[in-house]
XYZ file of C-alpha atoms in Angstrom:
217
model
C -62.542 9.587 -9.548
C -61.347 6.442 -11.328
C -62.839 5.197 -14.602
C -60.853 1.960 -14.812
C -61.828 -1.515 -13.636
C -59.216 -2.776 -11.180
C -60.950 -6.065 -10.390
C -58.689 -8.855 -9.134
C -60.478 -11.778 -10.775
C -58.111 -11.888 -13.750
C -54.852 -11.464 -11.864
C -52.363 -14.276 -12.528
C -51.689 -16.246 -9.383
C -47.968 -16.707 -10.034
C -46.905 -13.426 -11.675
C -46.225 -9.998 -10.143
C -47.339 -8.291 -13.361
C -51.137 -7.969 -13.360
C -52.037 -5.446 -16.076
C -51.075 -2.753 -18.546
C -52.619 0.503 -19.711
C -54.959 2.941 -17.919
C -53.497 6.314 -16.893
C -51.711 8.043 -14.029
C -54.457 10.434 -12.984
C -54.714 10.975 -9.217
C -57.964 9.037 -8.911
C -56.490 6.142 -10.852
C -53.404 5.959 -8.661
C -55.306 6.119 -5.377
C -57.752 3.446 -6.547
C -54.874 1.232 -7.668
C -53.095 1.384 -4.305
C -56.373 0.693 -2.512
C -56.776 -2.394 -4.704
C -53.249 -3.634 -4.015
C -51.459 -2.506 -7.176
C -48.818 0.059 -8.059
C -47.564 1.402 -11.419
C -44.210 0.976 -13.081
C -43.463 1.470 -16.784
C -43.125 -1.755 -18.727
C -40.056 -0.150 -20.302
C -38.592 3.373 -20.175
C -41.046 5.722 -21.851
C -43.410 2.819 -22.501
C -46.960 2.101 -21.361
C -47.854 1.928 -17.701
C -47.658 -1.526 -16.180
C -49.453 -2.505 -12.979
C -47.888 -4.782 -10.398
C -48.992 -6.705 -7.322
C -46.123 -8.882 -6.098
C -46.881 -12.493 -5.309
C -44.451 -12.026 -2.406
C -44.940 -8.521 -0.999
C -42.336 -6.614 0.969
C -43.937 -5.138 4.092
C -42.745 -3.512 7.302
C -44.816 -3.729 10.456
C -43.812 -0.709 12.487
C -42.835 -2.601 15.624
C -40.436 -4.786 13.629
C -38.149 -1.993 12.465
C -34.554 -2.834 13.334
C -32.280 0.039 14.272
C -28.703 -1.053 14.844
C -26.327 0.665 17.216
C -24.280 1.952 14.285
C -27.386 3.395 12.622
C -28.387 5.184 15.823
C -24.914 6.665 15.971
C -24.999 7.769 12.335
C -28.429 9.348 12.730
C -27.067 11.841 15.234
C -25.450 13.607 12.286
C -28.698 13.821 10.280
C -31.852 15.893 10.457
C -35.086 14.355 9.178
C -37.687 16.610 7.559
C -41.102 15.901 6.076
C -42.564 17.170 2.802
C -40.025 19.966 2.384
C -38.440 18.793 -0.895
C -40.762 16.306 -2.566
C -39.723 16.960 -6.160
C -36.031 16.930 -5.200
C -36.434 13.519 -3.594
C -38.204 12.124 -6.658
C -35.504 13.567 -8.927
C -32.785 11.947 -6.820
C -34.616 8.607 -6.877
C -34.975 8.903 -10.664
C -31.279 9.495 -11.330
C -30.340 7.535 -14.489
C -26.990 6.583 -12.972
C -28.762 4.401 -10.424
C -28.945 0.702 -11.206
C -32.449 -0.281 -12.262
C -33.638 3.326 -12.628
C -37.282 3.285 -13.727
C -38.818 6.647 -12.772
C -39.492 8.566 -15.976
C -41.010 11.990 -16.571
C -44.598 10.707 -16.634
C -44.163 8.995 -13.270
C -42.440 12.025 -11.709
C -45.164 14.380 -12.938
C -47.968 12.095 -11.730
C -46.578 11.843 -8.193
C -45.827 15.549 -8.035
C -49.511 16.145 -8.695
C -50.443 13.564 -6.042
C -48.203 15.439 -3.623
C -49.916 18.731 -4.430
C -53.244 17.043 -3.627
C -51.981 15.693 -0.299
C -51.710 11.991 -1.170
C -47.969 11.613 -1.824
C -45.290 12.525 0.697
C -41.545 12.634 1.117
C -39.179 12.091 4.002
C -35.897 13.983 3.617
C -32.592 13.395 5.367
C -30.207 16.339 5.622
C -26.633 16.671 6.770
C -25.345 19.191 9.314
C -25.271 21.871 6.638
C -28.854 21.232 5.521
C -27.957 19.504 2.252
C -30.257 16.732 1.062
C -28.338 13.455 1.437
C -31.132 10.871 1.431
C -34.838 10.332 1.425
C -37.852 8.399 0.267
C -41.298 9.084 -1.134
C -44.593 7.249 -1.338
C -48.363 7.418 -1.050
C -50.311 7.556 2.229
C -53.867 6.201 2.311
C -55.262 5.661 5.778
C -52.830 3.392 7.621
C -50.959 2.400 4.461
C -47.755 4.053 3.376
C -46.949 2.672 -0.059
C -43.267 3.360 -0.521
C -42.166 4.060 -4.067
C -38.434 4.691 -3.953
C -35.580 5.771 -1.700
C -32.054 7.093 -2.228
C -28.912 7.977 -0.322
C -25.857 10.132 -0.949
C -24.292 9.384 2.417
C -24.028 6.103 4.254
C -27.227 5.087 6.072
C -29.152 8.150 4.855
C -31.920 6.079 3.228
C -32.157 3.960 6.388
C -32.521 7.169 8.398
C -35.406 8.171 6.126
C -37.214 4.914 6.902
C -36.632 5.413 10.622
C -38.103 8.904 10.294
C -41.123 7.555 8.430
C -41.802 4.920 11.079
C -41.524 7.556 13.802
C -44.125 9.659 11.996
C -46.503 6.693 11.651
C -46.051 5.433 15.212
C -49.071 6.861 16.988
C -51.993 5.206 18.789
C -52.913 3.447 15.528
C -49.446 2.002 14.909
C -50.583 -1.624 15.135
C -52.942 -1.059 12.200
C -50.388 0.695 10.013
C -48.143 -0.862 7.385
C -45.281 0.291 5.192
C -45.436 -1.395 1.790
C -41.977 -1.693 0.200
C -43.255 -3.554 -2.888
C -40.471 -6.141 -2.981
C -37.986 -7.395 -0.410
C -34.274 -6.663 -0.850
C -31.351 -7.581 1.420
C -31.069 -3.884 2.333
C -34.711 -3.777 3.438
C -34.547 -7.155 5.156
C -31.769 -5.822 7.386
C -34.242 -3.197 8.613
C -36.989 -5.668 9.497
C -38.949 -5.808 6.242
C -40.479 -9.223 5.583
C -42.433 -10.920 2.821
C -46.156 -11.544 2.887
C -48.009 -13.690 0.346
C -50.215 -11.586 -1.889
C -53.349 -13.112 -0.311
C -52.288 -12.024 3.185
C -51.483 -8.497 2.023
C -54.774 -8.088 0.167
C -56.682 -9.557 3.099
C -55.154 -7.065 5.532
C -55.561 -4.065 3.240
C -59.212 -3.085 3.998
C -58.599 -2.638 7.741
C -55.326 -0.808 7.087
C -57.017 1.604 4.685
C -59.727 2.388 7.247
C -57.108 3.470 9.793
C -56.826 7.274 10.167
C -53.909 9.069 8.600
C -51.214 10.231 11.022
C -52.019 13.664 12.409
C -49.294 15.336 10.327
C -51.091 14.390 7.092
C -54.755 14.810 7.993
């Protein structure tokens, strides 16, 4: 249950930052994603900020680009699902990473979401089973809202995205979407594109009505 008003009427038309406050309870987070927002602290240890990018990074499943070199690299990896959620979040939160923003309140909130079946991780492991890359995010219907990804070996985060798309690619694939929040050169190389906020919000209701992939039902 969510007790906050996430109406869009007051959102600035030219700013990614759309609000501050509320909480990180499971109902709040799910309602926020369904409205088109996601949380990120305004500053480390500070209040929760809410964001809805004017230019949204999105991946349509059939537009994923897998290069020949990535296919070759992936032969040395094993992809697993939901076997090390907290480890993936911890790796994504490493303070040595540039732009690190995941603090204890965020990590705890998503761990609880994972326990409730809303948040999921994709892990990439080397030949010895060690965790070398991964990503995590929130799945609601046909939406996978990606939060963060990491790699310890070359192409390991890319392999995690390939694994995610494989999981989502069922008979409902055309109505599924991976939300990457913003577009980066790294993501663009994989087929991620930018949608105007209006297009993303307009597509969201149908995406949310799409069934979850069988693995997460």
